[in-house]
PDB file of C-alpha atoms in Angstrom:
ATOM      1  CA  GLU A  27      35.289  24.527 -67.000  1.00  0.00           C
ATOM      2  CA  TYR A  28      38.817  25.689 -66.374  1.00  0.00           C
ATOM      3  CA  LEU A  29      41.392  23.230 -65.148  1.00  0.00           C
ATOM      4  CA  SER A  30      44.634  24.556 -63.748  1.00  0.00           C
ATOM      5  CA  THR A  31      47.730  22.893 -62.362  1.00  0.00           C
ATOM      6  CA  ARG A  32      51.059  24.418 -61.480  1.00  0.00           C
ATOM      7  CA  ARG A  33      53.944  24.262 -59.078  1.00  0.00           C
ATOM      8  CA  CYS A  34      53.005  26.444 -56.144  1.00  0.00           C
ATOM      9  CA  ARG A  35      54.573  29.867 -56.558  1.00  0.00           C
ATOM     10  CA  ALA A  36      56.922  29.288 -59.486  1.00  0.00           C
ATOM     11  CA  GLN A  37      60.017  31.366 -58.836  1.00  0.00           C
ATOM     12  CA  ALA A  38      60.331  34.744 -60.588  1.00  0.00           C
ATOM     13  CA  GLY A  39      62.374  34.291 -63.718  1.00  0.00           C
ATOM     14  CA  GLY A  40      61.359  30.633 -63.904  1.00  0.00           C
ATOM     15  CA  THR A  41      59.566  29.129 -66.821  1.00  0.00           C
ATOM     16  CA  VAL A  42      56.051  27.810 -67.166  1.00  0.00           C
ATOM     17  CA  ARG A  43      54.685  24.764 -68.954  1.00  0.00           C
ATOM     18  CA  THR A  44      51.129  25.373 -70.144  1.00  0.00           C
ATOM     19  CA  THR A  45      48.880  22.785 -71.714  1.00  0.00           C
ATOM     20  CA  PHE A  46      45.509  23.667 -73.197  1.00  0.00           C
ATOM     21  CA  LEU A  47      43.059  20.811 -73.575  1.00  0.00           C
ATOM     22  CA  ASN A  48      40.130  20.506 -75.925  1.00  0.00           C
ATOM     23  CA  SER A  49      39.436  16.823 -75.495  1.00  0.00           C
ATOM     24  CA  SER A  50      38.242  15.256 -78.741  1.00  0.00           C
ATOM     25  CA  ALA A  51      36.242  12.731 -76.756  1.00  0.00           C
ATOM     26  CA  ALA A  52      34.538  15.505 -74.804  1.00  0.00           C
ATOM     27  CA  VAL A  53      33.855  17.488 -77.970  1.00  0.00           C
ATOM     28  CA  ALA A  54      32.500  14.358 -79.662  1.00  0.00           C
ATOM     29  CA  CYS A  55      29.897  13.956 -76.936  1.00  0.00           C
ATOM     30  CA  GLY A  56      28.953  17.622 -77.190  1.00  0.00           C
ATOM     31  CA  ARG A  57      31.045  18.807 -74.268  1.00  0.00           C
ATOM     32  CA  MET A  58      34.257  20.794 -74.238  1.00  0.00           C
ATOM     33  CA  ILE A  59      36.710  20.880 -71.389  1.00  0.00           C
ATOM     34  CA  ALA A  60      39.120  23.780 -71.633  1.00  0.00           C
ATOM     35  CA  GLY A  61      42.072  23.537 -69.342  1.00  0.00           C
ATOM     36  CA  ALA A  62      45.524  24.601 -68.435  1.00  0.00           C
ATOM     37  CA  ILE A  63      48.255  22.731 -66.654  1.00  0.00           C
ATOM     38  CA  LEU A  64      50.998  24.962 -65.333  1.00  0.00           C
ATOM     39  CA  PHE A  65      53.999  23.137 -63.977  1.00  0.00           C
ATOM     40  CA  GLY A  66      56.941  25.471 -63.562  1.00  0.00           C
ATOM     41  CA  THR A  67      59.550  24.572 -66.139  1.00  0.00           C
ATOM     42  CA  THR A  68      58.206  23.996 -69.647  1.00  0.00           C
ATOM     43  CA  ALA A  69      55.798  25.342 -72.243  1.00  0.00           C
ATOM     44  CA  VAL A  70      53.808  22.735 -74.141  1.00  0.00           C
ATOM     45  CA  ASN A  71      50.608  22.819 -76.185  1.00  0.00           C
ATOM     46  CA  ALA A  72      48.758  19.489 -76.020  1.00  0.00           C
ATOM     47  CA  MET A  73      46.967  20.200 -79.264  1.00  0.00           C
ATOM     48  CA  THR A  74      50.298  19.977 -81.112  1.00  0.00           C
ATOM     49  CA  ASN A  75      51.675  16.498 -80.312  1.00  0.00           C
ATOM     50  CA  ILE A  76      54.779  18.006 -78.670  1.00  0.00           C
ATOM     51  CA  ASP A  77      56.542  15.525 -76.411  1.00  0.00           C
ATOM     52  CA  ALA A  78      55.524  16.755 -72.940  1.00  0.00           C
ATOM     53  CA  THR A  79      58.665  15.246 -71.400  1.00  0.00           C
ATOM     54  CA  ARG A  80      61.013  17.578 -73.326  1.00  0.00           C
ATOM     55  CA  ALA A  81      61.537  20.917 -71.619  1.00  0.00           C
ATOM     56  CA  ARG A  82      61.792  24.187 -73.516  1.00  0.00           C
ATOM     57  CA  ARG A  83      62.892  27.275 -71.621  1.00  0.00           C
ATOM     58  CA  PHE A  84      61.137  30.594 -72.131  1.00  0.00           C
ATOM     59  CA  PRO A  85      62.102  33.927 -70.585  1.00  0.00           C
ATOM     60  CA  PRO A  86      59.382  35.510 -68.419  1.00  0.00           C
ATOM     61  CA  SER A  87      59.264  38.420 -70.884  1.00  0.00           C
ATOM     62  CA  ASP A  88      57.648  36.038 -73.416  1.00  0.00           C
ATOM     63  CA  PHE A  89      54.579  35.939 -71.162  1.00  0.00           C
ATOM     64  CA  PRO A  90      53.775  39.507 -70.123  1.00  0.00           C
ATOM     65  CA  ALA A  91      51.129  39.640 -67.439  1.00  0.00           C
ATOM     66  CA  PRO A  92      47.965  41.251 -68.794  1.00  0.00           C
ATOM     67  CA  ALA A  93      46.115  43.702 -66.601  1.00  0.00           C
ATOM     68  CA  TRP A  94      43.494  41.987 -64.454  1.00  0.00           C
ATOM     69  CA  PRO A  95      40.242  42.768 -66.310  1.00  0.00           C
ATOM     70  CA  TYR A  96      37.844  42.400 -63.352  1.00  0.00           C
ATOM     71  CA  SER A  97      36.911  44.785 -60.591  1.00  0.00           C
ATOM     72  CA  ARG A  98      36.190  43.807 -57.006  1.00  0.00           C
ATOM     73  CA  ARG A  99      32.505  44.298 -57.804  1.00  0.00           C
ATOM     74  CA  ASP A 100      32.782  41.839 -60.718  1.00  0.00           C
ATOM     75  CA  MET A 101      33.985  39.170 -58.310  1.00  0.00           C
ATOM     76  CA  SER A 102      31.374  39.845 -55.621  1.00  0.00           C
ATOM     77  CA  ARG A 103      28.501  37.470 -54.980  1.00  0.00           C
ATOM     78  CA  MET A 104      24.838  37.971 -54.184  1.00  0.00           C
ATOM     79  CA  ASP A 105      25.348  36.072 -50.925  1.00  0.00           C
ATOM     80  CA  GLU A 106      28.607  37.034 -49.224  1.00  0.00           C
ATOM     81  CA  ALA A 107      27.996  34.737 -46.225  1.00  0.00           C
ATOM     82  CA  ALA A 108      30.908  32.502 -45.196  1.00  0.00           C
ATOM     83  CA  ASP A 109      31.237  29.539 -47.546  1.00  0.00           C
ATOM     84  CA  PHE A 110      31.694  27.110 -44.644  1.00  0.00           C
ATOM     85  CA  ASN A 111      28.013  27.744 -43.815  1.00  0.00           C
ATOM     86  CA  PHE A 112      26.913  26.484 -47.234  1.00  0.00           C
ATOM     87  CA  TYR A 113      29.394  23.602 -47.325  1.00  0.00           C
ATOM     88  CA  SER A 114      28.740  22.363 -43.785  1.00  0.00           C
ATOM     89  CA  ALA A 115      26.463  19.605 -45.136  1.00  0.00           C
ATOM     90  CA  PRO A 116      28.141  17.084 -47.461  1.00  0.00           C
ATOM     91  CA  ARG A 117      26.971  16.995 -51.072  1.00  0.00           C
ATOM     92  CA  PHE A 118      28.023  13.790 -52.773  1.00  0.00           C
ATOM     93  CA  VAL A 119      27.161  14.969 -56.283  1.00  0.00           C
ATOM     94  CA  THR A 120      28.912  14.680 -59.630  1.00  0.00           C
ATOM     95  CA  HIS A 121      29.197  18.007 -61.440  1.00  0.00           C
ATOM     96  CA  ILE A 122      30.132  16.683 -64.884  1.00  0.00           C
ATOM     97  CA  ASP A 123      28.826  13.741 -66.920  1.00  0.00           C
ATOM     98  CA  GLU A 124      30.545  10.385 -67.470  1.00  0.00           C
ATOM     99  CA  GLY A 125      31.974  11.423 -70.865  1.00  0.00           C
ATOM    100  CA  ALA A 126      33.620  14.511 -69.401  1.00  0.00           C
ATOM    101  CA  ILE A 127      34.929  12.488 -66.434  1.00  0.00           C
ATOM    102  CA  ALA A 128      36.407   9.863 -68.788  1.00  0.00           C
ATOM    103  CA  SER A 129      38.083  12.588 -70.891  1.00  0.00           C
ATOM    104  CA  LEU A 130      39.480  14.346 -67.833  1.00  0.00           C
ATOM    105  CA  THR A 131      40.771  11.085 -66.328  1.00  0.00           C
ATOM    106  CA  GLN A 132      42.448  10.214 -69.647  1.00  0.00           C
ATOM    107  CA  TYR A 133      44.013  13.668 -69.785  1.00  0.00           C
ATOM    108  CA  TYR A 134      45.359  13.312 -66.246  1.00  0.00           C
ATOM    109  CA  ASP A 135      46.752   9.904 -67.170  1.00  0.00           C
ATOM    110  CA  GLU A 136      48.645  11.480 -70.087  1.00  0.00           C
ATOM    111  CA  ALA A 137      49.716  14.713 -68.357  1.00  0.00           C
ATOM    112  CA  LEU A 138      50.643  13.540 -64.868  1.00  0.00           C
ATOM    113  CA  LEU A 139      53.780  11.482 -64.356  1.00  0.00           C
ATOM    114  CA  ALA A 140      54.068   8.509 -62.017  1.00  0.00           C
ATOM    115  CA  GLY A 141      55.219   9.726 -58.619  1.00  0.00           C
ATOM    116  CA  ASN A 142      53.952  13.298 -59.115  1.00  0.00           C
ATOM    117  CA  ASP A 143      52.812  15.064 -55.953  1.00  0.00           C
ATOM    118  CA  VAL A 144      49.389  16.556 -56.642  1.00  0.00           C
ATOM    119  CA  LEU A 145      47.238  19.193 -54.950  1.00  0.00           C
ATOM    120  CA  ASP A 146      43.511  19.029 -55.773  1.00  0.00           C
ATOM    121  CA  LEU A 147      42.074  22.507 -55.083  1.00  0.00           C
ATOM    122  CA  CYS A 148      38.378  22.768 -54.184  1.00  0.00           C
ATOM    123  CA  SER A 149      38.438  19.021 -53.754  1.00  0.00           C
ATOM    124  CA  SER A 150      35.512  16.846 -52.791  1.00  0.00           C
ATOM    125  CA  TRP A 151      34.650  13.147 -52.697  1.00  0.00           C
ATOM    126  CA  ILE A 152      36.102  12.399 -56.154  1.00  0.00           C
ATOM    127  CA  SER A 153      39.228  13.708 -57.903  1.00  0.00           C
ATOM    128  CA  HIS A 154      38.909  12.035 -61.346  1.00  0.00           C
ATOM    129  CA  LEU A 155      42.533  10.876 -61.191  1.00  0.00           C
ATOM    130  CA  PRO A 156      43.449   7.721 -63.142  1.00  0.00           C
ATOM    131  CA  PRO A 157      42.963   4.761 -60.784  1.00  0.00           C
ATOM    132  CA  ASN A 158      46.050   2.879 -61.980  1.00  0.00           C
ATOM    133  CA  LYS A 159      48.501   5.816 -61.977  1.00  0.00           C
ATOM    134  CA  GLU A 160      50.980   5.529 -59.092  1.00  0.00           C
ATOM    135  CA  LEU A 161      51.078   9.125 -57.869  1.00  0.00           C
ATOM    136  CA  GLY A 162      53.020  10.439 -54.900  1.00  0.00           C
ATOM    137  CA  ARG A 163      51.344  12.652 -52.333  1.00  0.00           C
ATOM    138  CA  VAL A 164      47.763  13.562 -53.345  1.00  0.00           C
ATOM    139  CA  VAL A 165      46.379  16.343 -51.145  1.00  0.00           C
ATOM    140  CA  GLY A 166      42.786  17.521 -51.315  1.00  0.00           C
ATOM    141  CA  LEU A 167      42.027  21.057 -50.192  1.00  0.00           C
ATOM    142  CA  GLY A 168      38.291  21.526 -49.790  1.00  0.00           C
ATOM    143  CA  MET A 169      35.376  22.684 -47.680  1.00  0.00           C
ATOM    144  CA  ASN A 170      33.707  19.553 -46.296  1.00  0.00           C
ATOM    145  CA  ALA A 171      35.496  16.997 -44.119  1.00  0.00           C
ATOM    146  CA  ARG A 172      33.057  14.146 -44.847  1.00  0.00           C
ATOM    147  CA  GLU A 173      33.440  14.598 -48.603  1.00  0.00           C
ATOM    148  CA  LEU A 174      37.234  14.731 -48.356  1.00  0.00           C
ATOM    149  CA  GLU A 175      37.322  11.672 -46.084  1.00  0.00           C
ATOM    150  CA  ALA A 176      35.341   9.743 -48.715  1.00  0.00           C
ATOM    151  CA  ASN A 177      37.849  10.562 -51.488  1.00  0.00           C
ATOM    152  CA  GLU A 178      39.887   7.358 -51.796  1.00  0.00           C
ATOM    153  CA  GLN A 179      42.411   9.001 -54.122  1.00  0.00           C
ATOM    154  CA  LEU A 180      43.659  11.449 -51.485  1.00  0.00           C
ATOM    155  CA  THR A 181      46.606  10.616 -49.244  1.00  0.00           C
ATOM    156  CA  GLU A 182      45.748  13.614 -47.051  1.00  0.00           C
ATOM    157  CA  TRP A 183      43.354  16.546 -46.953  1.00  0.00           C
ATOM    158  CA  VAL A 184      43.014  20.087 -45.596  1.00  0.00           C
ATOM    159  CA  LEU A 185      39.898  22.156 -44.882  1.00  0.00           C
ATOM    160  CA  ARG A 186      40.225  25.671 -46.262  1.00  0.00           C
ATOM    161  CA  ASP A 187      37.879  28.404 -47.470  1.00  0.00           C
ATOM    162  CA  LEU A 188      39.884  29.949 -50.299  1.00  0.00           C
ATOM    163  CA  ASN A 189      37.363  32.776 -50.585  1.00  0.00           C
ATOM    164  CA  SER A 190      38.085  34.023 -47.070  1.00  0.00           C
ATOM    165  CA  GLU A 191      41.751  32.978 -47.026  1.00  0.00           C
ATOM    166  CA  PRO A 192      43.110  32.803 -50.618  1.00  0.00           C
ATOM    167  CA  THR A 193      46.504  31.356 -49.707  1.00  0.00           C
ATOM    168  CA  LEU A 194      47.759  27.797 -49.802  1.00  0.00           C
ATOM    169  CA  PRO A 195      49.010  26.309 -46.509  1.00  0.00           C
ATOM    170  CA  PHE A 196      51.998  24.608 -48.157  1.00  0.00           C
ATOM    171  CA  ASP A 197      55.631  25.446 -48.795  1.00  0.00           C
ATOM    172  CA  ASP A 198      56.571  26.757 -52.229  1.00  0.00           C
ATOM    173  CA  GLU A 199      57.125  24.067 -54.858  1.00  0.00           C
ATOM    174  CA  SER A 200      55.450  21.386 -52.723  1.00  0.00           C
ATOM    175  CA  PHE A 201      53.581  19.902 -55.692  1.00  0.00           C
ATOM    176  CA  ASP A 202      54.281  18.859 -59.243  1.00  0.00           C
ATOM    177  CA  ALA A 203      50.713  19.642 -60.278  1.00  0.00           C
ATOM    178  CA  VAL A 204      47.838  21.645 -58.825  1.00  0.00           C
ATOM    179  CA  LEU A 205      44.371  20.736 -60.135  1.00  0.00           C
ATOM    180  CA  ASN A 206      41.187  22.778 -60.101  1.00  0.00           C
ATOM    181  CA  VAL A 207      38.252  21.179 -61.873  1.00  0.00           C
ATOM    182  CA  VAL A 208      34.682  22.522 -62.167  1.00  0.00           C
ATOM    183  CA  SER A 209      35.336  24.876 -59.249  1.00  0.00           C
ATOM    184  CA  VAL A 210      37.101  27.994 -60.486  1.00  0.00           C
ATOM    185  CA  ASP A 211      33.749  29.729 -60.849  1.00  0.00           C
ATOM    186  CA  TYR A 212      33.228  29.399 -57.078  1.00  0.00           C
ATOM    187  CA  LEU A 213      36.372  31.398 -56.301  1.00  0.00           C
ATOM    188  CA  ASN A 214      35.859  35.097 -55.656  1.00  0.00           C
ATOM    189  CA  LYS A 215      39.621  35.725 -55.490  1.00  0.00           C
ATOM    190  CA  PRO A 216      40.905  33.485 -58.305  1.00  0.00           C
ATOM    191  CA  GLN A 217      43.851  35.728 -59.150  1.00  0.00           C
ATOM    192  CA  GLN A 218      45.204  35.475 -55.599  1.00  0.00           C
ATOM    193  CA  VAL A 219      44.605  31.721 -55.444  1.00  0.00           C
ATOM    194  CA  PHE A 220      46.281  31.026 -58.787  1.00  0.00           C
ATOM    195  CA  SER A 221      49.217  33.288 -57.927  1.00  0.00           C
ATOM    196  CA  GLU A 222      49.960  30.856 -55.109  1.00  0.00           C
TER     197      GLU A 222
END
């Protein structure tokens, strides 16, 4: 699955810190989690033991935007009914196994700093955040109120169908990290969502 975090709407001409994760623990148990964390000021590759606290500046020209390879038809679904219909009933399920959860939680513990404000996109009843990490504001944006209410790691939550309204109801640069775990494949407008 694809994991993405970033400052909402990094300013044009800003820099981006990207971390790609292939967790050795996840690989060891036969799973691979591929991810990216985009913050807004630094470029880092987790596979290279670079100190994530040291910022390196890169000009935007170092990261030319590739053409979007998908058509509208590619992103269409067999059932185009409103997602709130499907998500009206809570589903307290776990989408990844314990090994993948442990690897993801460890990664968050290493990548997120104490006091970080975090947005969990497509959130549910569990966010896989490290239980002992003192984070700042942790906002869940999801589709089911009962699931979001049950998530003890959230300080607040918002109901939003990103497929019908692919914008984030927050000011620019409201968060230090934006997470999206095991849910990107549910988005039919991922480019618009991630551009936020």
